[in-house]
Tab-separated table of C-alpha atoms and ligand atoms in Angstrom:
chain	number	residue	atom	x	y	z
A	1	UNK	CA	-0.023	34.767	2.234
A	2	UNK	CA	-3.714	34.920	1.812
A	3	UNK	CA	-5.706	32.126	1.312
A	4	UNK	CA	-8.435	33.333	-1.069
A	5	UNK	CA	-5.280	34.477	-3.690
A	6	UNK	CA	-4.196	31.050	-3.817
A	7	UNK	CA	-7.585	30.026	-4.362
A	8	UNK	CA	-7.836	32.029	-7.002
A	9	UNK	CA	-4.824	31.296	-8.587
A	10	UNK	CA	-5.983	27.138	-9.015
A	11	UNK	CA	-3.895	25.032	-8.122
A	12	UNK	CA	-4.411	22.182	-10.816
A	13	UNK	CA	-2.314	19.503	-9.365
A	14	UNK	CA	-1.953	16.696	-11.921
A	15	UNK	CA	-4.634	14.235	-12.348
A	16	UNK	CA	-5.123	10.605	-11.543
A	17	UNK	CA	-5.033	8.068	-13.095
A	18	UNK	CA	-2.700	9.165	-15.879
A	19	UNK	CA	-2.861	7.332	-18.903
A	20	UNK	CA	-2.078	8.228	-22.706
A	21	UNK	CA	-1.940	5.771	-26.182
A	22	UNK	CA	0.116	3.289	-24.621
A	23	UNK	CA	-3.158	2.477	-22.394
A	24	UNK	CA	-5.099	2.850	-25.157
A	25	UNK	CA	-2.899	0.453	-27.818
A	26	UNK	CA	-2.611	-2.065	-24.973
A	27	UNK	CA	-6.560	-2.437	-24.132
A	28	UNK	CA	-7.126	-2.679	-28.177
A	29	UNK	CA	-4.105	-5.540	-28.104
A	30	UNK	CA	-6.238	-7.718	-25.407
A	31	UNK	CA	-9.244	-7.095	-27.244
A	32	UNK	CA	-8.577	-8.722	-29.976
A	33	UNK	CA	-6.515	-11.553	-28.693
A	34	UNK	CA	-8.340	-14.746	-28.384
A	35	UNK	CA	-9.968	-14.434	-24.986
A	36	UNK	CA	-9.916	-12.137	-22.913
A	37	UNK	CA	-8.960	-14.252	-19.311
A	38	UNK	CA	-5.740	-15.332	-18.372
A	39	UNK	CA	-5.007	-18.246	-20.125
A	40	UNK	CA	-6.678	-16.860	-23.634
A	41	UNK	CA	-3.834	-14.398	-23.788
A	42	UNK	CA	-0.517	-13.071	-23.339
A	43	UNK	CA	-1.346	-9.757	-21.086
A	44	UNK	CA	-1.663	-11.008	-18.026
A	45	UNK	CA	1.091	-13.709	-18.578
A	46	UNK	CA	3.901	-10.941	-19.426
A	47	UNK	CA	2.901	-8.207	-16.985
A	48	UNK	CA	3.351	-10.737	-14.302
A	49	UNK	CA	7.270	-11.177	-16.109
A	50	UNK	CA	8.237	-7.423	-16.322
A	51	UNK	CA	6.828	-6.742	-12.714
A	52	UNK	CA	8.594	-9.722	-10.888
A	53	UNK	CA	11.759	-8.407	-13.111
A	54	UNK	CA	10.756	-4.978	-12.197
A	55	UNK	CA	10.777	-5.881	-8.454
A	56	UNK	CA	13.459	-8.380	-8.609
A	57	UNK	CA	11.856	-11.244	-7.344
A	58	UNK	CA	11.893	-14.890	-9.074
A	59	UNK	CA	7.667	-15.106	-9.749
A	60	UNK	CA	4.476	-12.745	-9.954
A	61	UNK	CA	1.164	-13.255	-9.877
A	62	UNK	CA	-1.408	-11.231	-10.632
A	63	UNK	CA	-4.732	-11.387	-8.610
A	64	UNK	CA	-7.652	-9.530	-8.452
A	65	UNK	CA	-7.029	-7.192	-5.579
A	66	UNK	CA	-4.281	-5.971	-2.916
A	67	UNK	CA	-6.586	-7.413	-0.423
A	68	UNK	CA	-6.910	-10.796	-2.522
A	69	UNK	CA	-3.071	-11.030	-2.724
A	70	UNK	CA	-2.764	-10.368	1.270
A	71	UNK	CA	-5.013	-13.294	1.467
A	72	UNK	CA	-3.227	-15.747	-0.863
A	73	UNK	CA	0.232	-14.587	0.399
A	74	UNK	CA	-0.603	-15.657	3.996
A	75	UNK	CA	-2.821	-18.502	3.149
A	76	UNK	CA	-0.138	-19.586	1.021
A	77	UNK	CA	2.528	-19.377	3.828
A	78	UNK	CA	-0.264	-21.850	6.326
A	79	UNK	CA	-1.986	-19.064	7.997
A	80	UNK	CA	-5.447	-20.240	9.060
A	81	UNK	CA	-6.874	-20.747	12.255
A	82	UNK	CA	-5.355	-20.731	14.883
A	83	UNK	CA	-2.492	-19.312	13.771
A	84	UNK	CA	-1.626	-15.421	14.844
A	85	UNK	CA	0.034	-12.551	12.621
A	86	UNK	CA	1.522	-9.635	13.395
A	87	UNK	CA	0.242	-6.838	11.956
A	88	UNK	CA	0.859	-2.483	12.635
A	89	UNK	CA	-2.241	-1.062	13.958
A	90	UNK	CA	-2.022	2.017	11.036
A	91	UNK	CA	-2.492	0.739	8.384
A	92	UNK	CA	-5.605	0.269	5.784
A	93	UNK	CA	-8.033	-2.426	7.134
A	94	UNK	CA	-7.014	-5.230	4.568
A	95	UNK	CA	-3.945	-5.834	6.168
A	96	UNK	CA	-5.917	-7.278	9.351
A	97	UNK	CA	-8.932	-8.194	7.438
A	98	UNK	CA	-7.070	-10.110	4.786
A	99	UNK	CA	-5.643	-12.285	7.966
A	100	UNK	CA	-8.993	-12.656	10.002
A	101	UNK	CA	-11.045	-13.918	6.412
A	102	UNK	CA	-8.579	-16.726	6.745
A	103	UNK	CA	-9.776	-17.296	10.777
A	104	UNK	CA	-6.558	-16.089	11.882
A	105	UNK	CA	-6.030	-13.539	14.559
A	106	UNK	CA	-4.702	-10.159	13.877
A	107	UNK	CA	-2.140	-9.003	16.761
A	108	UNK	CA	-2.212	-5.388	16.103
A	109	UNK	CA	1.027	-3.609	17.506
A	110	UNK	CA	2.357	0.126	17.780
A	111	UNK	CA	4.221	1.904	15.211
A	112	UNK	CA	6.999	4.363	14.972
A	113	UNK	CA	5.946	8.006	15.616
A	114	UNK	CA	8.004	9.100	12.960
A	115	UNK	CA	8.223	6.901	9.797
A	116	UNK	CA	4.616	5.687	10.666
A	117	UNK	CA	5.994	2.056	9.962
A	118	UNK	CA	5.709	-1.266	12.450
A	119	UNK	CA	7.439	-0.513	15.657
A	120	UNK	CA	10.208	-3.951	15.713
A	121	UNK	CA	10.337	-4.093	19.644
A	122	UNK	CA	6.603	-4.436	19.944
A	123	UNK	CA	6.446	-6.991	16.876
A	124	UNK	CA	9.046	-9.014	19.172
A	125	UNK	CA	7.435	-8.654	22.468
A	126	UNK	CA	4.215	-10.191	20.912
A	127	UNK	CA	5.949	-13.305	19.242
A	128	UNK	CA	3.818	-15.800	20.829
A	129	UNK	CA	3.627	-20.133	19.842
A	130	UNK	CA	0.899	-19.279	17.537
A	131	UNK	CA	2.160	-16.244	15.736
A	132	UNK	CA	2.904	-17.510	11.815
A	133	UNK	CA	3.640	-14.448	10.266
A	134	UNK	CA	4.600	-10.320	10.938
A	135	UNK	CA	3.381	-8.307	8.780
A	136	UNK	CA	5.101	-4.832	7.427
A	137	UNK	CA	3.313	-2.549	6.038
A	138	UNK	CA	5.557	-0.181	4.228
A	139	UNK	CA	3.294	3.381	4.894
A	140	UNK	CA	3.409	5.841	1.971
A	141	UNK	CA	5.824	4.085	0.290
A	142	UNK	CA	8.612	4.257	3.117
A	143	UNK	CA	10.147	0.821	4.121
A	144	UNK	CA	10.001	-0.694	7.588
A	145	UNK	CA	13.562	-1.118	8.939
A	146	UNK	CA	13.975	-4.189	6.938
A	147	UNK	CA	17.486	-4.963	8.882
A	148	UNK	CA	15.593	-5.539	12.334
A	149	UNK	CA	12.833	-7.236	10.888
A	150	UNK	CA	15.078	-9.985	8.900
A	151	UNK	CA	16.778	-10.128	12.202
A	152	UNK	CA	13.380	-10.612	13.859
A	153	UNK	CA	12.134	-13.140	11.117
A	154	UNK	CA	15.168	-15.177	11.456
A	155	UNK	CA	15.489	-15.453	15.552
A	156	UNK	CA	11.454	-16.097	15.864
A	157	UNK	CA	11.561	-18.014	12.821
A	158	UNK	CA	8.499	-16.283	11.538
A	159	UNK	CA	8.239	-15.553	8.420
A	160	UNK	CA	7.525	-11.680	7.273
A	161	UNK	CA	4.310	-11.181	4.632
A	162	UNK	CA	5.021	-7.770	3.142
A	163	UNK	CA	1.916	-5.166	2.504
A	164	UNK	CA	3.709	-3.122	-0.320
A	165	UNK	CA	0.212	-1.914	-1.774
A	166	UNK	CA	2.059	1.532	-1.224
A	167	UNK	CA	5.100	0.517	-2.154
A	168	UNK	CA	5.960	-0.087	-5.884
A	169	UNK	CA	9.541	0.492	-6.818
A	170	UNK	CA	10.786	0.766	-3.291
A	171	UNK	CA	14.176	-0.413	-2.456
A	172	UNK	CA	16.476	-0.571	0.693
A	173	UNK	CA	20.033	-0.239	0.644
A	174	UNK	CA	19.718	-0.460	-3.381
A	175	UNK	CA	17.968	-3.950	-3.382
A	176	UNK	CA	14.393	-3.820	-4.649
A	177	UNK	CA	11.938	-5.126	-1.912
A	178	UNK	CA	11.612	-8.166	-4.403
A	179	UNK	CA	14.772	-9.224	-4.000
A	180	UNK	CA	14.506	-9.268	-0.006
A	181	UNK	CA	11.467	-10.686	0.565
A	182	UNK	CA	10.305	-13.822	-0.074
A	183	UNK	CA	6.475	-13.082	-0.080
A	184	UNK	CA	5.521	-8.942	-1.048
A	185	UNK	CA	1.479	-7.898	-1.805
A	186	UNK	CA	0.828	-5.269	-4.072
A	187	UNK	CA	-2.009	-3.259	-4.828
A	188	UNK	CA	-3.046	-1.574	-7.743
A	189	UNK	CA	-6.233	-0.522	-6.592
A	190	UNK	CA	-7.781	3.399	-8.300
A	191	UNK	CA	-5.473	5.621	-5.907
A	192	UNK	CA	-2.562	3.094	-6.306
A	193	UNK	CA	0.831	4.053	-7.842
A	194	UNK	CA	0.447	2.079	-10.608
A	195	UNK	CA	-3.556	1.178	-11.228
A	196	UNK	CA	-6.102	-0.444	-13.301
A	197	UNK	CA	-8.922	0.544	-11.648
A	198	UNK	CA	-8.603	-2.395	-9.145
A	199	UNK	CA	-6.114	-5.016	-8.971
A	200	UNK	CA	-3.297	-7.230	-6.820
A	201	UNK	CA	0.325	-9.250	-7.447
A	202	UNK	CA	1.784	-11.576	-5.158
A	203	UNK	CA	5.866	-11.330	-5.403
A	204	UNK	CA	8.010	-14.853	-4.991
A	205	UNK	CA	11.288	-15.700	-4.291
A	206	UNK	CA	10.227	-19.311	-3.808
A	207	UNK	CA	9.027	-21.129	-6.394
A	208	UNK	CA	7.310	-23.863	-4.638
A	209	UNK	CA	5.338	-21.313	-2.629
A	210	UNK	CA	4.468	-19.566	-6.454
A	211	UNK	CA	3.238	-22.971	-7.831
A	212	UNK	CA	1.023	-23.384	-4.510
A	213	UNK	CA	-0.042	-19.359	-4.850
A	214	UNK	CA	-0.776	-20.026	-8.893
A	215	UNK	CA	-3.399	-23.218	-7.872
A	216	UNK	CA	-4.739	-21.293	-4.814
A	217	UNK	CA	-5.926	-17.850	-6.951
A	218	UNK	CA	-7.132	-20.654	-9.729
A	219	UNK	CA	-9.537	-22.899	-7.688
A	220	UNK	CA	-6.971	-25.384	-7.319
A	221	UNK	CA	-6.397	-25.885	-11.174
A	222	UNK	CA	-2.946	-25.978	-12.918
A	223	UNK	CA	-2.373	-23.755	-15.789
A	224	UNK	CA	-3.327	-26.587	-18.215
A	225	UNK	CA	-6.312	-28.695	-16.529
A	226	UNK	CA	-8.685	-29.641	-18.855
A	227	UNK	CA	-9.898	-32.242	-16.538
A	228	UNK	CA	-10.837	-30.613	-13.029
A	229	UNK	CA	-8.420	-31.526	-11.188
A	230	UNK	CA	-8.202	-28.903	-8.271
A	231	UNK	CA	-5.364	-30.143	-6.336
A	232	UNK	CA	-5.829	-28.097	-3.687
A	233	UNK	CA	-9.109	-25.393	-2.317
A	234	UNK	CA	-9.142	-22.403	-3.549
A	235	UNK	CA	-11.197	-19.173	-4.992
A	236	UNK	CA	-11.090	-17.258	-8.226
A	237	UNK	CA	-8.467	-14.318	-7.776
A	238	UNK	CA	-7.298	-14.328	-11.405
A	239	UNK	CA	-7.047	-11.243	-13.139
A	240	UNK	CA	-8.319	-10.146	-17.115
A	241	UNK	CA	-6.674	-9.447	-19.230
A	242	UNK	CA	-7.881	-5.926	-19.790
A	243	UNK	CA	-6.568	-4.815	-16.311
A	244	UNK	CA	-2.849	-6.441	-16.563
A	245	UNK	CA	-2.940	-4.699	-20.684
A	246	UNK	CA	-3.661	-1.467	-18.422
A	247	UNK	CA	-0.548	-2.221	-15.978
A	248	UNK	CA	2.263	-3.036	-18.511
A	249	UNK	CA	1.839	0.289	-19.905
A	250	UNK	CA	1.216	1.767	-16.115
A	251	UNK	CA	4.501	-0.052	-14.937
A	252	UNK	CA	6.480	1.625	-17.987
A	253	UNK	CA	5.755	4.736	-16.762
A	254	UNK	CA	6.469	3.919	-12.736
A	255	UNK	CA	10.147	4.805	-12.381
A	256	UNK	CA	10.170	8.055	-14.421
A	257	UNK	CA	7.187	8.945	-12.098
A	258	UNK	CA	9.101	7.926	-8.582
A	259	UNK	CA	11.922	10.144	-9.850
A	260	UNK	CA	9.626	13.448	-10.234
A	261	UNK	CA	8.617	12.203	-6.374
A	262	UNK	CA	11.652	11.444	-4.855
A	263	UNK	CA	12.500	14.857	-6.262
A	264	UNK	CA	9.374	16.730	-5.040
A	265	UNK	CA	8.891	14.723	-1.227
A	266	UNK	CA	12.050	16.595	0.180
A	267	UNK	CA	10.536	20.142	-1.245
A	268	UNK	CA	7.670	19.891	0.360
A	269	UNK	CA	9.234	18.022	3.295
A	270	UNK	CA	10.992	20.928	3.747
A	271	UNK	CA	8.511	23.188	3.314
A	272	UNK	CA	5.997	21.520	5.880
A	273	UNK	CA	8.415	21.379	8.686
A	274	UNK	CA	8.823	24.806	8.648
A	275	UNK	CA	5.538	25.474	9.445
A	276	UNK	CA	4.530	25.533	13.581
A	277	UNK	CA	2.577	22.808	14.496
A	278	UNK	CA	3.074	20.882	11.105
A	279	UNK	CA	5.981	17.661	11.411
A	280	UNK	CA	6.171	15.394	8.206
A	281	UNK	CA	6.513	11.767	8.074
A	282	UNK	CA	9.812	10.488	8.751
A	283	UNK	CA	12.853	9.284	6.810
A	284	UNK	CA	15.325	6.331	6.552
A	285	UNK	CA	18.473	6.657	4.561
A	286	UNK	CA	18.599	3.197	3.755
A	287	UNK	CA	14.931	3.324	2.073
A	288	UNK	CA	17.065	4.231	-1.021
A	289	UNK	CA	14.405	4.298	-3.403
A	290	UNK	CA	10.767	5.808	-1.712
A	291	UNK	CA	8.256	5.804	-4.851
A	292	UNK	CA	6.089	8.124	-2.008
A	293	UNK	CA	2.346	6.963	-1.886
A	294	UNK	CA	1.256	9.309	0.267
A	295	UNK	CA	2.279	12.893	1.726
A	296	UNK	CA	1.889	12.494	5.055
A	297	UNK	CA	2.046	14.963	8.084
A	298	UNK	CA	1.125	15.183	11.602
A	299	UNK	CA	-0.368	18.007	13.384
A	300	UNK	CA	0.326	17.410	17.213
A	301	UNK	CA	-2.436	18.453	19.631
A	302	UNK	CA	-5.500	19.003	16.841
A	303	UNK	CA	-8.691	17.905	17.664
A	304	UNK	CA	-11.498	15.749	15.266
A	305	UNK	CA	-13.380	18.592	14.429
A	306	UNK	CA	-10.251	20.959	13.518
A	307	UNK	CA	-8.366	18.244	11.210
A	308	UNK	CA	-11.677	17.343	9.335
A	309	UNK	CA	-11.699	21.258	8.959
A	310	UNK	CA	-7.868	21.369	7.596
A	311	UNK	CA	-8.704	18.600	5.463
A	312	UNK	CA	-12.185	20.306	4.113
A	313	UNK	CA	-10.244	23.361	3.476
A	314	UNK	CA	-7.091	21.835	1.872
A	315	UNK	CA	-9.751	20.112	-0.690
A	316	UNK	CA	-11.867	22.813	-1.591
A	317	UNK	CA	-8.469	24.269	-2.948
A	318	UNK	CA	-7.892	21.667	-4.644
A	319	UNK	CA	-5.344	19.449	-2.579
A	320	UNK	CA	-6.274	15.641	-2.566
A	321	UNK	CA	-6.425	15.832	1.496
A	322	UNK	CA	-7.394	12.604	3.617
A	323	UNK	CA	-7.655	12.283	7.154
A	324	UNK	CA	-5.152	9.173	8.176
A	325	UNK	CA	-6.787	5.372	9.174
A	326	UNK	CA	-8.329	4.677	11.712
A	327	UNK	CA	-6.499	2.135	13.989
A	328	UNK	CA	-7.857	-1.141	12.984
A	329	UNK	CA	-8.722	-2.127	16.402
A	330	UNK	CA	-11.326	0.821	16.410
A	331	UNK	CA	-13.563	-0.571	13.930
A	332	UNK	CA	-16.280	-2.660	13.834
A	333	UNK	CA	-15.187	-4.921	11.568
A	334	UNK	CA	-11.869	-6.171	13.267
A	335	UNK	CA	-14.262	-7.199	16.228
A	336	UNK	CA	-16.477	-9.294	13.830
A	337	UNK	CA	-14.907	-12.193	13.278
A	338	UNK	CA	-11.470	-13.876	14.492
A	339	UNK	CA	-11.307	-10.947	16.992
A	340	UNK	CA	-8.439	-11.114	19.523
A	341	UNK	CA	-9.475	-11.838	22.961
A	342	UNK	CA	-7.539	-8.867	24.519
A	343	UNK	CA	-9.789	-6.197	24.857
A	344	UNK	CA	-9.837	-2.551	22.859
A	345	UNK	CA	-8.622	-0.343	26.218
A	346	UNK	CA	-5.270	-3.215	26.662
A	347	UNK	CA	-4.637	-3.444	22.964
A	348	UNK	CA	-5.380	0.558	22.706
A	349	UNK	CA	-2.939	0.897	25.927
A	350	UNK	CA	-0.098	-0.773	24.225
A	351	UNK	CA	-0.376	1.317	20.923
A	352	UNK	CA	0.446	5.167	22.449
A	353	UNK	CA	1.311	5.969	19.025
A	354	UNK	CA	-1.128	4.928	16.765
A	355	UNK	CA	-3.317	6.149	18.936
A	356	UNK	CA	-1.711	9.845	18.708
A	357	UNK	CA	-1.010	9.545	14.779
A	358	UNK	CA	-4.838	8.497	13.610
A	359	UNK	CA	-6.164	11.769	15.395
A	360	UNK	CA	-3.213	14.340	14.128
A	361	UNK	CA	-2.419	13.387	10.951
A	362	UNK	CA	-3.174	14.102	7.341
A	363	UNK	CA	-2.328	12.740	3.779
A	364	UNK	CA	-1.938	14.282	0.510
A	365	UNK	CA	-2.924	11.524	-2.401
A	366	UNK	CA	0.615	11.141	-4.880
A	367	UNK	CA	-0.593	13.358	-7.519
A	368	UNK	CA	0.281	16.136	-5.203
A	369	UNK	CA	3.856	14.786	-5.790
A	370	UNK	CA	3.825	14.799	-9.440
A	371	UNK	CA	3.121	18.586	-9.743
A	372	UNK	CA	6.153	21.258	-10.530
A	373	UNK	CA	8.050	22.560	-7.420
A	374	UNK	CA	6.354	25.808	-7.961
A	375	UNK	CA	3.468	23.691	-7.258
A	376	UNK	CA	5.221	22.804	-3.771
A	377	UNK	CA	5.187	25.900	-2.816
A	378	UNK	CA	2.001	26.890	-2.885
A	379	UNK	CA	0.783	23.621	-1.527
A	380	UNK	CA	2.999	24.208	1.566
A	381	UNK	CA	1.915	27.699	1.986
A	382	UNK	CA	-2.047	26.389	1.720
A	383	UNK	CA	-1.034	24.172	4.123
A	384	UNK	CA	0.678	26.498	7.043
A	385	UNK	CA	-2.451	29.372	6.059
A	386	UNK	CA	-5.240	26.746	6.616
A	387	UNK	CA	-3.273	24.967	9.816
A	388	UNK	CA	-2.983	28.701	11.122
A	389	UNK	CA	-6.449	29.469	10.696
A	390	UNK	CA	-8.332	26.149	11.864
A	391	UNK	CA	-6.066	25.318	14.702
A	392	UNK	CA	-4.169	28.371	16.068
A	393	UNK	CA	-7.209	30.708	16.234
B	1	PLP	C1	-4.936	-0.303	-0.716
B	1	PLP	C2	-4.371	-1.130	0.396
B	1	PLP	C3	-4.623	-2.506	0.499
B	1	PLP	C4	-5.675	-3.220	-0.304
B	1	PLP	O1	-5.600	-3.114	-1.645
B	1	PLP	P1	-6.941	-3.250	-2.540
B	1	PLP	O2	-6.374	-3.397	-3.905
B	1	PLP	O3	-7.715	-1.981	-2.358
B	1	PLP	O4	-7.676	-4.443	-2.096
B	1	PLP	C5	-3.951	-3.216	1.461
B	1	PLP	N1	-3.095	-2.630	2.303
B	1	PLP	C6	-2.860	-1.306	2.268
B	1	PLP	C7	-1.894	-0.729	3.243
B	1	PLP	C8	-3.498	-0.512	1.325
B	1	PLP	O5	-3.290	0.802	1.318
């Protein structure tokens, strides 16, 4: 197949964000409530309803930001300093950052070559006294093996703070992560699968740890304080009501888009494997429902120069290409503050796989998901032309 052809052809992948008049009616319906914060409407209020129901999980709350709701889920849960959480090396910088702007130390570990996700023996072997929480992060939409991390959680009686900013809608063995967890952070961030512009939800199964969450992302103020109170310290994480109008209509249309994914993701799967050099993320059977964030795929052996190449390439025909993260232990922020005091080369020693996955692979943005499986095809065959060129030759 030859590249320029395809080129030619356009590939007009669907857009994002997606919205239509149900965006529209719901912005017009928190304009002309009252006020337009949380507690001068109803927006904010009833998204937080249908997404906990959505997710089956007892409370939501709607913050500001994925990284915000990182921050209140673990504050909420006593991280602070000198406490330690366990976090996967991959994985977008919040995750860490989110623990070390509370003074806790991050304790990155290795992941799974495959799925990507938080290898479970190296969460256990760094269990320490201090460690108050292991983080998941559930990469491209794909849950962590849930069984040995419960299993984990309960026999280090550490409790498990979910990142699910990819992971909307996901469910394992037919439970919806809402249900299993007791704290999940969601994003909803431009790129997210479910957006308004920027935004965050905390999931709860407790509601002790909700009440504590709701006076934490209000500096300290119930609901109804008329008298500044502020029970407890705090910031301002609450979200408009503009954004969570934005989100009811963006969580109505969720599922029917995870269907045309979960339909599409083992296409393309397919597709990319076939290709020499090319090996797609990973699956797990029990990840029953994968609402696919990200296409992801390695490319064993590239170099720096060759994937930023592929990835060039792939964009200028008009796949949303990415090169992965970084490992969060090789940036200069995760040595700012609350650093670790192992140093990079041990930590970087005891992470062979992250270290191998942040220089080989490459992510396609959702939207590539949501095209037609004609649209698969030629992706794929982009792919295995551009992959031959840059890195065979
Ligand atoms: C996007 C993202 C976040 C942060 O979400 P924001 O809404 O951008 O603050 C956290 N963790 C992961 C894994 C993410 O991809």
């Amino acid at each position: 197949m030859d590249v320029i052809s395809i080129s030619r052809r356009n590939l007009e992948l669907p857009n994002w964000p997606q919205y239509d008049d149900s965006e529209k009616v719901a912005l017009l319906r928190a304009l002309e409530q009252s006020g337009w914060w949380r507690f001068g409407g109803q927006e904010v209020s009833e998204f937080e309803k249908e997404f906990a129901e959505y997710h089956g999980a007892r409370n939501a709350l709607a913050v500001t930001s994925g990284t915000h709701a990182l921050e209140l889920a673990l504050q909420v849960i006593g991280v602070g300093p000198g406490s330690e959480v366990i976090v996967p090396a991959f994985t977008f910088i919040s995750s860490s950052q989110a623990v070390q702007r509370l003074g806790a130390v991050a304790v990155p570990v290795d992941v799974d070559p495959d799925t990507y996700n938080i290898d479970v023996r190296a969460a256990e072997a760094a269990v320490t006294e201090k460690t108050r929480a292991i983080m998941p992060v559930h990469m491209a939409g794909l849950l962590a093996d849930l069984d040995a991390l419960a299993k984990l959680s309960a026999d280090a009686s550490v409790p498990l703070v979910h990142d699910a900013a990819h992971a909307q809608g996901a469910e394992w063995r037919g439970t919806p992560l809402g249900e299993l967890s007791t704290i999940a952070a969601y994003s909803f961030q431009n790129g997210k699968l479910m957006t308004a512009g920027e935004g965050g939800a905390v999931t709860f199964s407790d509601s002790h740890e909700y009440e504590t969450a709701f006076l934490r992302h209000s500096c300290g103020r119930p609901p109804t304080d008329r008298v500044y109170q502020h029970k407890m310290s705090g910031s301002n994480f609450r979200m408009n009501e503009f954004s969570a109008s934005v989100l009811r209509a963006q969580l109505a249309r969720l599922g029917g888009q995870i269907d045309v994914r979960e339909q599409r993701w083992p296409v393309l799967s397919g597709l990319l494997a076939g290709i020499p050099g090319v090996l797609p993320q990973g699956t797990d059977d029990r990840c029953t429902r994968n609402p696919h964030y990200m296409a992801m795929f390695r490319v064993p052996g590239i170099t720096v120069e060759q994937r930023r190449q592929v990835v060039d390439e792939l964009i200028s025909h008009g796949i949303p290409a990415f090169v992965a993260f970084r490992a969060i232990y090789r940036t200069d922020a995760f040595w700012e503050m609350a650093a670790p005091t192992t140093d990079l080369d041990t930590i970087a020693a005891r992470c062979p796989n992250v270290e191998a996955i942040t220089g080989d692979c490459i992510w396609l943005h959702h939207r590539t998901l949501l095209g037609t499986e004609e649209q698969m095809t030629a992706v794929a065959e982009i792919v295995a032309d551009v992959v031959a060129k840059v890195v065979v030759s």
